[in-house]
């Protein structure tokens, strides 16, 4: 496997999915995760890499190339929390392996 995407936006609609995930992995995620809350937690962590922000058309991608992680955040002022995540909420997390030649 070279990459994995955690589609956190699916948790807003399916509490059973979140509970199944938590039981099987030991990792619990809330129904909604705001980028501001996540960024605040990261600010308390030593050695967090610099994040490059790019507009992805309705989303903002916060990418830390040095740690091979990116966070996709909803960037649409009309989107409200409900059965789906709203403006400023984390849509997904991406983790990938660096490409190695040879």
PDB file of C-alpha atoms in Angstrom:
ATOM      1  CA  UNK A   1       0.000   0.000   0.000  1.00  0.00           C
ATOM      2  CA  UNK A   2       1.390   3.398  -0.960  1.00  0.00           C
ATOM      3  CA  UNK A   3      -1.342   5.664   0.434  1.00  0.00           C
ATOM      4  CA  UNK A   4      -4.389   5.679   2.656  1.00  0.00           C
ATOM      5  CA  UNK A   5      -7.286   8.148   2.926  1.00  0.00           C
ATOM      6  CA  UNK A   6      -9.386   8.392   6.071  1.00  0.00           C
ATOM      7  CA  UNK A   7     -12.722   9.789   4.905  1.00  0.00           C
ATOM      8  CA  UNK A   8     -13.758  11.425   8.165  1.00  0.00           C
ATOM      9  CA  UNK A   9     -16.736  13.109   6.487  1.00  0.00           C
ATOM     10  CA  UNK A  10     -18.511   9.726   6.483  1.00  0.00           C
ATOM     11  CA  UNK A  11     -18.706   9.769  10.283  1.00  0.00           C
ATOM     12  CA  UNK A  12     -21.199  12.662  10.218  1.00  0.00           C
ATOM     13  CA  UNK A  13     -23.788  10.406   8.617  1.00  0.00           C
ATOM     14  CA  UNK A  14     -23.064   7.026  10.217  1.00  0.00           C
ATOM     15  CA  UNK A  15     -22.612   6.662  13.995  1.00  0.00           C
ATOM     16  CA  UNK A  16     -22.401   2.862  13.627  1.00  0.00           C
ATOM     17  CA  UNK A  17     -19.424   3.245  11.297  1.00  0.00           C
ATOM     18  CA  UNK A  18     -17.643   5.435  13.843  1.00  0.00           C
ATOM     19  CA  UNK A  19     -18.293   2.938  16.651  1.00  0.00           C
ATOM     20  CA  UNK A  20     -17.154  -0.008  14.511  1.00  0.00           C
ATOM     21  CA  UNK A  21     -13.965   1.851  13.594  1.00  0.00           C
ATOM     22  CA  UNK A  22     -13.259   2.739  17.230  1.00  0.00           C
ATOM     23  CA  UNK A  23     -13.785  -0.860  18.411  1.00  0.00           C
ATOM     24  CA  UNK A  24     -11.623  -2.403  15.706  1.00  0.00           C
ATOM     25  CA  UNK A  25      -8.735   0.093  15.816  1.00  0.00           C
ATOM     26  CA  UNK A  26      -8.870   1.575  19.307  1.00  0.00           C
ATOM     27  CA  UNK A  27      -8.988   5.043  17.710  1.00  0.00           C
ATOM     28  CA  UNK A  28     -12.118   7.132  18.161  1.00  0.00           C
ATOM     29  CA  UNK A  29     -13.025  10.101  15.993  1.00  0.00           C
ATOM     30  CA  UNK A  30     -15.814  12.558  16.781  1.00  0.00           C
ATOM     31  CA  UNK A  31     -18.729  12.930  14.374  1.00  0.00           C
ATOM     32  CA  UNK A  32     -17.303  16.282  13.244  1.00  0.00           C
ATOM     33  CA  UNK A  33     -13.740  17.548  13.506  1.00  0.00           C
ATOM     34  CA  UNK A  34     -13.155  21.227  12.828  1.00  0.00           C
ATOM     35  CA  UNK A  35      -9.876  22.301  11.283  1.00  0.00           C
ATOM     36  CA  UNK A  36      -9.499  25.005  13.954  1.00  0.00           C
ATOM     37  CA  UNK A  37      -9.731  22.404  16.746  1.00  0.00           C
ATOM     38  CA  UNK A  38      -7.238  20.157  14.991  1.00  0.00           C
ATOM     39  CA  UNK A  39      -4.867  23.035  14.291  1.00  0.00           C
ATOM     40  CA  UNK A  40      -5.068  24.102  17.951  1.00  0.00           C
ATOM     41  CA  UNK A  41      -4.079  20.585  19.042  1.00  0.00           C
ATOM     42  CA  UNK A  42      -1.209  20.586  16.541  1.00  0.00           C
ATOM     43  CA  UNK A  43       0.055  23.899  17.921  1.00  0.00           C
ATOM     44  CA  UNK A  44       0.610  22.158  21.266  1.00  0.00           C
ATOM     45  CA  UNK A  45       2.780  19.495  19.626  1.00  0.00           C
ATOM     46  CA  UNK A  46       6.540  19.957  19.226  1.00  0.00           C
ATOM     47  CA  UNK A  47       8.019  19.620  15.746  1.00  0.00           C
ATOM     48  CA  UNK A  48       4.880  19.998  13.634  1.00  0.00           C
ATOM     49  CA  UNK A  49       6.015  20.546  10.035  1.00  0.00           C
ATOM     50  CA  UNK A  50       5.094  23.607   8.008  1.00  0.00           C
ATOM     51  CA  UNK A  51       1.812  23.262   6.128  1.00  0.00           C
ATOM     52  CA  UNK A  52       1.376  24.341   2.526  1.00  0.00           C
ATOM     53  CA  UNK A  53      -2.199  25.457   1.794  1.00  0.00           C
ATOM     54  CA  UNK A  54      -3.759  25.034  -1.645  1.00  0.00           C
ATOM     55  CA  UNK A  55      -7.276  25.716  -2.887  1.00  0.00           C
ATOM     56  CA  UNK A  56      -8.937  22.551  -4.156  1.00  0.00           C
ATOM     57  CA  UNK A  57     -12.238  24.075  -5.346  1.00  0.00           C
ATOM     58  CA  UNK A  58     -14.591  23.957  -2.358  1.00  0.00           C
ATOM     59  CA  UNK A  59     -11.848  22.538  -0.159  1.00  0.00           C
ATOM     60  CA  UNK A  60      -8.535  23.700   1.250  1.00  0.00           C
ATOM     61  CA  UNK A  61      -5.700  21.208   1.375  1.00  0.00           C
ATOM     62  CA  UNK A  62      -3.189  21.559   4.223  1.00  0.00           C
ATOM     63  CA  UNK A  63      -0.180  19.495   3.176  1.00  0.00           C
ATOM     64  CA  UNK A  64       2.877  18.642   5.231  1.00  0.00           C
ATOM     65  CA  UNK A  65       5.138  17.131   2.585  1.00  0.00           C
ATOM     66  CA  UNK A  66       7.925  16.378   5.054  1.00  0.00           C
ATOM     67  CA  UNK A  67       5.649  14.096   7.097  1.00  0.00           C
ATOM     68  CA  UNK A  68       3.631  12.759   4.129  1.00  0.00           C
ATOM     69  CA  UNK A  69       0.281  13.919   5.520  1.00  0.00           C
ATOM     70  CA  UNK A  70      -2.415  16.181   4.145  1.00  0.00           C
ATOM     71  CA  UNK A  71      -5.758  17.324   5.505  1.00  0.00           C
ATOM     72  CA  UNK A  72      -8.663  18.287   3.274  1.00  0.00           C
ATOM     73  CA  UNK A  73     -10.992  20.879   4.832  1.00  0.00           C
ATOM     74  CA  UNK A  74     -14.414  22.031   3.599  1.00  0.00           C
ATOM     75  CA  UNK A  75     -14.162  25.626   2.332  1.00  0.00           C
ATOM     76  CA  UNK A  76     -17.740  26.562   1.500  1.00  0.00           C
ATOM     77  CA  UNK A  77     -19.518  29.144   3.630  1.00  0.00           C
ATOM     78  CA  UNK A  78     -22.902  27.742   2.572  1.00  0.00           C
ATOM     79  CA  UNK A  79     -22.167  24.242   3.924  1.00  0.00           C
ATOM     80  CA  UNK A  80     -23.623  23.641   7.385  1.00  0.00           C
ATOM     81  CA  UNK A  81     -23.137  20.658   9.666  1.00  0.00           C
ATOM     82  CA  UNK A  82     -25.851  18.024   9.452  1.00  0.00           C
ATOM     83  CA  UNK A  83     -25.700  14.697   7.664  1.00  0.00           C
ATOM     84  CA  UNK A  84     -22.451  15.972   6.211  1.00  0.00           C
ATOM     85  CA  UNK A  85     -19.613  18.048   7.582  1.00  0.00           C
ATOM     86  CA  UNK A  86     -19.817  21.828   7.274  1.00  0.00           C
ATOM     87  CA  UNK A  87     -17.604  24.763   6.405  1.00  0.00           C
ATOM     88  CA  UNK A  88     -14.274  24.525   8.243  1.00  0.00           C
ATOM     89  CA  UNK A  89     -14.638  20.817   9.069  1.00  0.00           C
ATOM     90  CA  UNK A  90     -12.091  18.149   8.159  1.00  0.00           C
ATOM     91  CA  UNK A  91     -13.232  16.149   5.129  1.00  0.00           C
ATOM     92  CA  UNK A  92     -10.378  13.648   5.022  1.00  0.00           C
ATOM     93  CA  UNK A  93      -6.832  12.809   6.063  1.00  0.00           C
ATOM     94  CA  UNK A  94      -4.317  11.452   3.551  1.00  0.00           C
ATOM     95  CA  UNK A  95      -1.161   9.552   4.456  1.00  0.00           C
ATOM     96  CA  UNK A  96       1.307   8.370   1.831  1.00  0.00           C
ATOM     97  CA  UNK A  97       4.678   6.737   1.454  1.00  0.00           C
ATOM     98  CA  UNK A  98       7.404   8.767  -0.219  1.00  0.00           C
ATOM     99  CA  UNK A  99       8.224   7.743  -3.757  1.00  0.00           C
ATOM    100  CA  UNK A 100      11.574   5.991  -3.880  1.00  0.00           C
ATOM    101  CA  UNK A 101      13.530   5.319  -7.040  1.00  0.00           C
ATOM    102  CA  UNK A 102      15.474   2.118  -7.300  1.00  0.00           C
TER     103      UNK A 102
END
